[in-house]
XYZ file of C-alpha atoms in Angstrom:
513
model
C -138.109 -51.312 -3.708
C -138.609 -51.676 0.106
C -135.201 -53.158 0.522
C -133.355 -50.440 -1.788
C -135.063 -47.751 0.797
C -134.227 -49.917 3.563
C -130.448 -50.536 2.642
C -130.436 -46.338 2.002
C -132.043 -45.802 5.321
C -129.120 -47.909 6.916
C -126.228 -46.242 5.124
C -127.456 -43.139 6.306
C -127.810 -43.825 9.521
C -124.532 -45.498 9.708
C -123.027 -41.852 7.783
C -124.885 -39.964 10.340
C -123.441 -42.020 13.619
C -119.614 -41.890 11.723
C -119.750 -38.309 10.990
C -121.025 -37.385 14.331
C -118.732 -39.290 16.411
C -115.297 -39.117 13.867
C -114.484 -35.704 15.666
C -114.617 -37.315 19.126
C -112.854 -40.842 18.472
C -110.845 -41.011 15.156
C -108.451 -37.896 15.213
C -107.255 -36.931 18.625
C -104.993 -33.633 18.935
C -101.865 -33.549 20.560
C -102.294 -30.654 23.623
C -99.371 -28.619 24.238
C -98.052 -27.709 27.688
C -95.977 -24.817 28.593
C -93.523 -24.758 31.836
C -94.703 -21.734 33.987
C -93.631 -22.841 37.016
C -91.437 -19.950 38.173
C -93.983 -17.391 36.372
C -96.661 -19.090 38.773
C -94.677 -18.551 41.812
C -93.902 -21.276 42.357
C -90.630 -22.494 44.462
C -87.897 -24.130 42.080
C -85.256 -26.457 44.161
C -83.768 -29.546 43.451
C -85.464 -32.287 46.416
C -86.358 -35.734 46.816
C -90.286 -36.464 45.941
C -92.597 -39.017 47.032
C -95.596 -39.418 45.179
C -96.987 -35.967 45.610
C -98.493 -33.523 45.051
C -102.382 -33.435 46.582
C -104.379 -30.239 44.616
C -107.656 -29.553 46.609
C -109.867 -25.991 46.569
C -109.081 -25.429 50.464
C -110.057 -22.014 50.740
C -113.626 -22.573 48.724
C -113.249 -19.856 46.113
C -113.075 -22.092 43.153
C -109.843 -22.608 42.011
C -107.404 -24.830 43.157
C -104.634 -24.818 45.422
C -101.697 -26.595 45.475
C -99.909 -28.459 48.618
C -96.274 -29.931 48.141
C -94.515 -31.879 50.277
C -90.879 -33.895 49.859
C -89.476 -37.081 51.247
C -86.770 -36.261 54.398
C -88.014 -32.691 54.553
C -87.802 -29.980 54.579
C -91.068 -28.607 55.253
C -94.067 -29.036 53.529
C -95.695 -26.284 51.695
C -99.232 -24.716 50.692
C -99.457 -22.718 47.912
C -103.363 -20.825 47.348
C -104.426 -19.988 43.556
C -104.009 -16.282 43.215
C -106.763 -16.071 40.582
C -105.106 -15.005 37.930
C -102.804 -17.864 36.886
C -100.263 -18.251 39.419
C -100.383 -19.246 43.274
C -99.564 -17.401 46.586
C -96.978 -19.080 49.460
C -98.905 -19.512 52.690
C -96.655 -18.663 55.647
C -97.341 -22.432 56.710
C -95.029 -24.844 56.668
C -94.490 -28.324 58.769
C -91.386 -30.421 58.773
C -91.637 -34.086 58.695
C -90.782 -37.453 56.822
C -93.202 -36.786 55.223
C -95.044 -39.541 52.932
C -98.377 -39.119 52.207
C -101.177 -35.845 52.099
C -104.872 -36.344 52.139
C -107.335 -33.918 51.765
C -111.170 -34.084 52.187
C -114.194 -32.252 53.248
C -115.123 -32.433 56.589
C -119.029 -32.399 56.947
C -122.238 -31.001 54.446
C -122.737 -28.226 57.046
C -119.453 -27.004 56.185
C -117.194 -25.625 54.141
C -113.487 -26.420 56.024
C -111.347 -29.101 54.495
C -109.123 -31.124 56.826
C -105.391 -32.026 55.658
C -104.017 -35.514 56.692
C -99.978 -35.868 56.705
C -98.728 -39.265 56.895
C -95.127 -39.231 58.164
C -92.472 -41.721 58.412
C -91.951 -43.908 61.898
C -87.795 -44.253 61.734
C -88.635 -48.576 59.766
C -90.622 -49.046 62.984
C -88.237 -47.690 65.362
C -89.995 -44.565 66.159
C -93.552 -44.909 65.173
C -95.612 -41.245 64.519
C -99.354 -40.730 64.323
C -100.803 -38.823 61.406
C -101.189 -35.392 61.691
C -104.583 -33.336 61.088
C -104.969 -29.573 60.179
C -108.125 -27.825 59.079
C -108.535 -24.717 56.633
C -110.517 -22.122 57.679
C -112.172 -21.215 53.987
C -112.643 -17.390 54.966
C -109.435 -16.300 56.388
C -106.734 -19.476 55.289
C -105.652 -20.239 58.570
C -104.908 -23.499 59.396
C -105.067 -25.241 62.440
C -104.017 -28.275 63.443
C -106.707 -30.293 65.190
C -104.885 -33.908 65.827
C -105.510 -34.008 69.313
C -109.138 -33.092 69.534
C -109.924 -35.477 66.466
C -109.226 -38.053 68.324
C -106.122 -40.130 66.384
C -102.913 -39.410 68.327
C -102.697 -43.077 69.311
C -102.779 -44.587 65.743
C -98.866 -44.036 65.407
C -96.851 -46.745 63.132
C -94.731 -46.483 59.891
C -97.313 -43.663 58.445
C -97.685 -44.026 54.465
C -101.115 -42.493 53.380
C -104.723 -41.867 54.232
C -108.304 -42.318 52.028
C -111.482 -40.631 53.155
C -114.885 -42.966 52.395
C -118.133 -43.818 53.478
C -117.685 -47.260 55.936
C -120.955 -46.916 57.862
C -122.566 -49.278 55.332
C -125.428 -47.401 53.653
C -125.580 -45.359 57.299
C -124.985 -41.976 57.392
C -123.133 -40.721 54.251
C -122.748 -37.152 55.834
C -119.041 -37.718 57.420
C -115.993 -39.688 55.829
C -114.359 -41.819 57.511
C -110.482 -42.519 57.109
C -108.442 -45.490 56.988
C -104.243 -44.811 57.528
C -102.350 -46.848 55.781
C -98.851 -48.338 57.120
C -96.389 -50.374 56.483
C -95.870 -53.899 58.505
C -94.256 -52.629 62.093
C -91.227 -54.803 62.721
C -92.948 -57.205 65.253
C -96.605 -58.494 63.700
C -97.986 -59.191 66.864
C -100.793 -56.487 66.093
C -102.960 -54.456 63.828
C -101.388 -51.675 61.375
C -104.053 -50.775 59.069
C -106.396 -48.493 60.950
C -109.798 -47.143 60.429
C -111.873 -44.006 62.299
C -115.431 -43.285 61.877
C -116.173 -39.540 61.868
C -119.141 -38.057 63.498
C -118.598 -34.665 61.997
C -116.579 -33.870 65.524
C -114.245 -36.302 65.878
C -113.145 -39.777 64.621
C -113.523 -42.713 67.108
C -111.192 -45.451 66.103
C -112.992 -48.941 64.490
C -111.552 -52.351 64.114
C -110.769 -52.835 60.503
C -111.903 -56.386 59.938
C -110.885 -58.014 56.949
C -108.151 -55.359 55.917
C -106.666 -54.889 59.280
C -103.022 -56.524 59.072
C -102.875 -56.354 54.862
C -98.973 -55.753 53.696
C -99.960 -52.935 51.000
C -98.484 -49.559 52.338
C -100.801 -47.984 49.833
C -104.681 -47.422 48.861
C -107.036 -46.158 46.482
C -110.817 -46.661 46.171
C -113.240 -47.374 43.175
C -117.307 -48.540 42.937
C -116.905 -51.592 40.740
C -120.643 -52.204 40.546
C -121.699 -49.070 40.259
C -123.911 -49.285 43.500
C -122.590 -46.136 45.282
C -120.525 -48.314 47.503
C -116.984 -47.870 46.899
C -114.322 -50.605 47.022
C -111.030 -50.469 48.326
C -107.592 -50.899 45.947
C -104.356 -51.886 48.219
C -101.318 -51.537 46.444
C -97.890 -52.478 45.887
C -99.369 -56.627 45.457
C -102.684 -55.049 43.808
C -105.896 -56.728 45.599
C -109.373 -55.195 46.186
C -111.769 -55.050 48.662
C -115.447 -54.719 49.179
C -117.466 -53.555 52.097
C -119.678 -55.674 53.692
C -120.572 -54.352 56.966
C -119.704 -51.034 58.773
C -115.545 -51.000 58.723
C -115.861 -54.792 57.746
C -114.151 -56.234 54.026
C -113.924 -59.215 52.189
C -111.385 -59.524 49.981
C -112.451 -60.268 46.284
C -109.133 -60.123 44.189
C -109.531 -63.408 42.457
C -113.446 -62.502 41.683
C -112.752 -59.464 39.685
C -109.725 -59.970 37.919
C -108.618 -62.444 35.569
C -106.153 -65.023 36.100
C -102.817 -64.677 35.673
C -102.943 -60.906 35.883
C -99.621 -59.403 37.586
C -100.390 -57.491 40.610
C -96.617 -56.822 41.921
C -94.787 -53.594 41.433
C -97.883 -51.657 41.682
C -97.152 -47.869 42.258
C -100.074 -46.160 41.273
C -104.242 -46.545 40.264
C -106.323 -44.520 38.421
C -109.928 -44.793 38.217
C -111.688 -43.100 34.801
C -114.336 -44.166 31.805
C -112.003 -44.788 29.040
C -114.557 -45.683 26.633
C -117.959 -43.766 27.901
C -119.717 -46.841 28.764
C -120.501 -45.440 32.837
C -118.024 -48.109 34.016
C -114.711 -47.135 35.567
C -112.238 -48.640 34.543
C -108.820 -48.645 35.839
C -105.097 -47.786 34.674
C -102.325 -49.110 36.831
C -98.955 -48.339 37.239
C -96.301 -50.810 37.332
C -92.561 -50.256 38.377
C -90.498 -52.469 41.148
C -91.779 -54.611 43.895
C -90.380 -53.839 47.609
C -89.270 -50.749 49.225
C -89.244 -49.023 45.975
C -85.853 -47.811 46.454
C -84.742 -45.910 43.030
C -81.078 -46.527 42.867
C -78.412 -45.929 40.408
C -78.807 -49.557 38.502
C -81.100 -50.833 35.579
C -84.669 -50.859 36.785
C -86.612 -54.017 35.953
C -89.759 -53.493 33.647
C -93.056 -54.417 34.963
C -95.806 -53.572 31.999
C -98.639 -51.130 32.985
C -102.031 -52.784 32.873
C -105.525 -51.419 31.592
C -108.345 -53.143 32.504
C -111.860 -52.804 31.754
C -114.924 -52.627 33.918
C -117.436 -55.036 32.447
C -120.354 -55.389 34.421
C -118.469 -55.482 37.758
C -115.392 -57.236 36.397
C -111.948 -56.702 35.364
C -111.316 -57.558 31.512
C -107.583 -56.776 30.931
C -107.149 -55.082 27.613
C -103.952 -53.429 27.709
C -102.194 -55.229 24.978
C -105.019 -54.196 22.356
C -105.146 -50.994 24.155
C -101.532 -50.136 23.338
C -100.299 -49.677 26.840
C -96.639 -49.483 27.638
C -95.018 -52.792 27.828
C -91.162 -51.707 28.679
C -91.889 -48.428 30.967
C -90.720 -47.335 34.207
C -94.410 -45.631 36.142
C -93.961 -44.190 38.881
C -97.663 -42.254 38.762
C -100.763 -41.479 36.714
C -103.402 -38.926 36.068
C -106.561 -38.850 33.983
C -108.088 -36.210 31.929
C -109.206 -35.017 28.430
C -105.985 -32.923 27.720
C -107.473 -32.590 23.972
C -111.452 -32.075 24.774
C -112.659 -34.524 22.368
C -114.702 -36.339 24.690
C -112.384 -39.051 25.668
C -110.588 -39.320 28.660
C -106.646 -39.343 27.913
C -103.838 -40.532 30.956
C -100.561 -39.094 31.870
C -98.010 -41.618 32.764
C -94.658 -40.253 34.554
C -91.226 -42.669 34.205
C -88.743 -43.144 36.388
C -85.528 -42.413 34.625
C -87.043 -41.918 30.664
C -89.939 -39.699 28.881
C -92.675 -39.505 30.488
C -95.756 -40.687 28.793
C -99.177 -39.433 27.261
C -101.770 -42.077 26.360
C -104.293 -40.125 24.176
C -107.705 -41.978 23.915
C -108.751 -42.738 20.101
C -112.092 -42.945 21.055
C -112.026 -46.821 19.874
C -110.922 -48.373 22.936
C -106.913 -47.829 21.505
C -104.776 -45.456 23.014
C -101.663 -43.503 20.694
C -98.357 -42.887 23.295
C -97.042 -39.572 22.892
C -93.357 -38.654 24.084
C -91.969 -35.300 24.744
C -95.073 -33.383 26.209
C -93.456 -33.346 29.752
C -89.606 -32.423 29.846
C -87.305 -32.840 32.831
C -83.040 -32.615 33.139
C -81.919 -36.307 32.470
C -79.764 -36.115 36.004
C -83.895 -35.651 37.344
C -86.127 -38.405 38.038
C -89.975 -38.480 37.464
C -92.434 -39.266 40.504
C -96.186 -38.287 39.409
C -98.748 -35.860 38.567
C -101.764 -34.405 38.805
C -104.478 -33.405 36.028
C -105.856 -30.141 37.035
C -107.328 -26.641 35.262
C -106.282 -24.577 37.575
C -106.875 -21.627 35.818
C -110.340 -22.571 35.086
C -109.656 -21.795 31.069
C -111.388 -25.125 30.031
C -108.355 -26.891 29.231
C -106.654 -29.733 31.768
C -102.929 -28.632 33.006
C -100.655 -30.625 34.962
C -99.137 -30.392 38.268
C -95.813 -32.844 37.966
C -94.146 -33.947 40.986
C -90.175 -34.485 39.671
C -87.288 -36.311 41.637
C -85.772 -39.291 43.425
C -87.360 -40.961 46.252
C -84.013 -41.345 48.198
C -81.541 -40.122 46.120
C -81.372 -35.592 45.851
C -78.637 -35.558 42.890
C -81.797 -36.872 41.163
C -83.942 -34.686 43.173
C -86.269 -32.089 41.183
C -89.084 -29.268 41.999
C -92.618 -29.376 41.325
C -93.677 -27.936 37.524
C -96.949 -26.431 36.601
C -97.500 -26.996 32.848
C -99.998 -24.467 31.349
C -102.195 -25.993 28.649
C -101.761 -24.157 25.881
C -104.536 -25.845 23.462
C -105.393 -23.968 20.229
C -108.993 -22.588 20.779
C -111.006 -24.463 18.204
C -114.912 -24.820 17.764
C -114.161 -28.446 17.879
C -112.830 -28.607 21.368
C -115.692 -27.269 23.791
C -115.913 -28.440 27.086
C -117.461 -28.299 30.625
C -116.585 -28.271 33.685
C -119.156 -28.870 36.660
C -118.050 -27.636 40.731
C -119.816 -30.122 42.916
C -120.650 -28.600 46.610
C -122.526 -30.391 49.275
C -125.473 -32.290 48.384
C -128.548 -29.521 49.000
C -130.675 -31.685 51.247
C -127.318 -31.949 53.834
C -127.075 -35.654 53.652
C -123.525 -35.897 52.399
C -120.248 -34.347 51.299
C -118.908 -33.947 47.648
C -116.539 -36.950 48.061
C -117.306 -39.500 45.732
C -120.037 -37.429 44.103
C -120.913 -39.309 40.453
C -121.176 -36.852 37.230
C -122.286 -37.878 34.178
C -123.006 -35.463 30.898
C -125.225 -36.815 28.384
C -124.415 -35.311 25.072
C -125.278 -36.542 21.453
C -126.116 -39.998 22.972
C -123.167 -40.382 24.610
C -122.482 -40.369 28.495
C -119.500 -39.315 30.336
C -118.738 -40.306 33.887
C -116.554 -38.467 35.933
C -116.236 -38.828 39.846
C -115.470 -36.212 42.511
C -112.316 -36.642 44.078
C -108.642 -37.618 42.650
C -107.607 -38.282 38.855
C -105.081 -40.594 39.889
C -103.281 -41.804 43.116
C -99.533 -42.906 43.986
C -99.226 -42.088 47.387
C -100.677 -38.250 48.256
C -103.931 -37.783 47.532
C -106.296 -34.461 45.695
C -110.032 -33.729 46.490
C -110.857 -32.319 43.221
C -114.350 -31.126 43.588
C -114.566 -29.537 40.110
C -114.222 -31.750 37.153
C -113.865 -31.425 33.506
C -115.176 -32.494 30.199
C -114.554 -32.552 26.904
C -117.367 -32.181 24.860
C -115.368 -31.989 20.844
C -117.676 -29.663 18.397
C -120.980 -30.042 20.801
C -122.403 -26.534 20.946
C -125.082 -27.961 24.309
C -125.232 -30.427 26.484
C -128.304 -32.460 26.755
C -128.156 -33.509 30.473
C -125.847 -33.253 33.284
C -126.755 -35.598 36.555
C -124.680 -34.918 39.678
C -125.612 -37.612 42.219
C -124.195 -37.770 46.300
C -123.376 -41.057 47.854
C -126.113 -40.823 49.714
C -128.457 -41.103 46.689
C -129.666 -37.292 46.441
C -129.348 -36.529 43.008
C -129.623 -32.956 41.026
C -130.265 -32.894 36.836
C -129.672 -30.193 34.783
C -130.669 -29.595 31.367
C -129.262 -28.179 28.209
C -126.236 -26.642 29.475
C -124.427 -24.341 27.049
C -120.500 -25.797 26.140
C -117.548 -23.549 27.160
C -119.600 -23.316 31.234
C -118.566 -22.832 34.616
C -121.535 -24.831 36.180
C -122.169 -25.269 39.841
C -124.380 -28.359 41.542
C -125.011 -28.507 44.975
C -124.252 -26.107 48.275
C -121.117 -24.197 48.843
């Protein structure tokens, strides 16, 4: 008799888990995406693209703005959310090779964001400095503040910028910047340079460890989870841990597994793909070298999908169903569906672009045809963004040839037009300054406990190529949950704020703005 009630008690238990998790990770909906590009105001023309755009809330209101830039001009281009679904043209502009944009908060006193432009230096011939211009939040003027930041002399063959903490558990309150370039023509010194911030100006640091790497290109990620984040170079994909104020150690070998290809890499994203509070990372595989697109057959480099377990890279991309024969040139993460599971947007080169929706099982169905382009127009990459704040993820795609403009495209803004449903709720949580002043929103951690499951989300960019977003609102599906248990938002300083049963379909707001 006891083992009859004891079998029962298991087979219920076992229906209960199934039927409360089979909306989340069995069935996922396709979203649907409408082109409303010209209907948002935004600028159609046909131009070469480089890895853009950067999205970022620069004026503090809430929703986010967009800024564009293209490869060989002409002039780069700011474009602030009007509120009601479409975006204003700021008289602003800036010519310039222009490569890669960066955007982060300045200090947790205050609410201006600071714009990095990484331009071009002529292959070495005429090397430029980055460029820095600040948003005033109240009246959108921007200013550009290179010379009294303190960088004019960092000038080389400009490719991007990342904002992080490199004080070494010291002083989370201003992030520092590393600008990325690529090798100057004589190696006789450094080209990877790093500035610490002291909420005035940056003072320039020697970048030990990471100072002469070859990658033009960088991301960041906190393998271990210890609120220290880790730095991703890319084209050869390596990483790197801190180990001292502005000092790495290259650990590459450590964390991933042998054998895994690491050429051709074009872009990272960093995301939970299966809930666990690990991030994991997708990465995007195309051509080694310059990463000239020409008119010729493209070789294939697979995509790769490896899992964080416990600090270590498990590569699961063939079980995953990741694509083998594609042509990345970006990625974006985001729960386009609201099921709970974090989904990834994969733009090609020259064929459909790609959506990877999570099953919830650690599997991954490819969906063509959600993203349409000419077929004389090349892809470049995207960013996940609701930027009308209606719950459901859109996507900002960057279209056209690095070098070539008879390939060239615009940027599109693809509405999300989900079907309302009562089993796709969400939330999204706006993360300000932490309260107590000890640090920015960059790199804030988020995680939503619902029905015993956790969801991890971090403040900053769904997905990097070479421009960057500061996203400091971020979203999550939450499938037929009416309530959320818990929501924990915690600064890289270690200040921490939990909030408790938090109605779905909310706007909710953590921290000082």
């Amino acid at each position: 008799m006891t083992s009859i009630l004891l079998t029962r008690v298991i087979l219920l238990l076992f229906l209960s888990f199934f039927t409360h998790n089979a909306a989340l990770a069995f069935n996922p909906v396709k979203p649907r995406f409408r082109d409303v590009t010209e209907a948002a105001g935004i600028e159609v023309r046909r131009l070469k693209k480089y890895g853009g755009p950067s999205v970022s809330d620069l004026d503090n209101d809430g929703y986010p703005d967009l800024l564009f830039c293209h490869h060989g001009g002409p002039h780069a281009a700011i474009y602030f959310n009007d509120r009601k679904g479409g975006f204003i043209k700021n008289s602003w502009s800036l010519w310039s090779d222009m490569h890669g944009i960066a955007v982060t908060p300045r200090t947790p006193k205050s609410l201006a964001k600071l714009i990095s432009i990484s331009s071009g230096g002529g292959k070495g011939l005429n090397p430029s400095a980055p460029q820095i211009f600040q948003v005033d939040s109240s009246t959108r003027n921007i200013t550009e503040i290179t010379s009294q930041m303190g960088i004019q002399a960092a000038k080389g063959r400009q490719r991007t910028a990342i904002y992080l903490n490199m004080k070494f558990n010291k002083n989370h309150k201003y992030p520092d910047v590393i600008f990325t370039n690529a090798q100057p023509k004589i190696h006789n010194r450094d080209w990877q340079y790093a500035f610490e911030s002291d909420g005035k100006r940056y003072s320039r640091r020697n970048l030990k460890g990471y100072e002469r790497n070859p990658n033009w290109y960088i991301s960041a990620t906190d393998l271990e989870n210890d609120g220290t984040m880790e730095i991703i170079g890319y084209q050869d994909l390596s990483f790197f841990k801190l180990i001292g104020p502005f000092r790495f150690k290259e650990i590459t070998a450590d964390v991933l597994p042998p054998g895994t290809p690491t050429t051709g890499t074009v872009a990272v994203a960093e995301f939970d793909m299966d809930n666990d509070g690990d991030m994991d990372l997708y990465v995007a595989r195309t051509k080694t070298g310059d990463l000239k697109w020409l008119n010729r057959s493209l070789p294939s480099f697979p995509d790769l999908l490896l899992e964080n377990v416990n600090g270590k890279y498990v590569d699961v991309s063939k079980r995953a169903g990741v694509p083998t024969t594609s042509t990345s040139r970006g990625v974006s993460t985001a729960d386009l569906n609201n099921d709970g599971y974090v989904d990834i947007v994969v733009p090609q080169y020259a064929s459909s672009d790609i959506v990877l929706l999570n099953q919830g099982d650690g599997t991954f169905k490819k969906v063509f045809g959600l993203i349409r382009r000419p077929s004389n127009v090349r892809g470049d990459h995207v960013a996940a963004v609701d930027y009308d704040l209606d719950g459901r993820v859109d996507l900002v795609v960057s279209q056209g040839d690095q070098h070539d403009e008879s390939k060239g495209g615009s940027y599109r803004i693809l509405n999300n037009r989900l079907p309302p449903s009562g089993n796709r709720k969400w939330l999204s949580v706006r993360v300000g300054n932490a309260p107590d002043g000890s640090a920015t929103a960059l790199h804030a951690l988020v995680q939503v406990m619902v029905g015993g499951m956790t969801m991890t989300r971090r403040v900053g960019s769904t997905g990097d190529a070479i421009s960057r977003s500061f996203l400091e609102t971020v979203h999550f599906g939450l499938g037929s949950r009416g309530k959320v248990d818990k929501v924990v938002v915690r600064w890289t300083s270690g200040f921490q704020v939990v909030k408790r049963r938090v109605p779905a379909n909310t706007k909710l707001s953590v921290g000082s703005f």
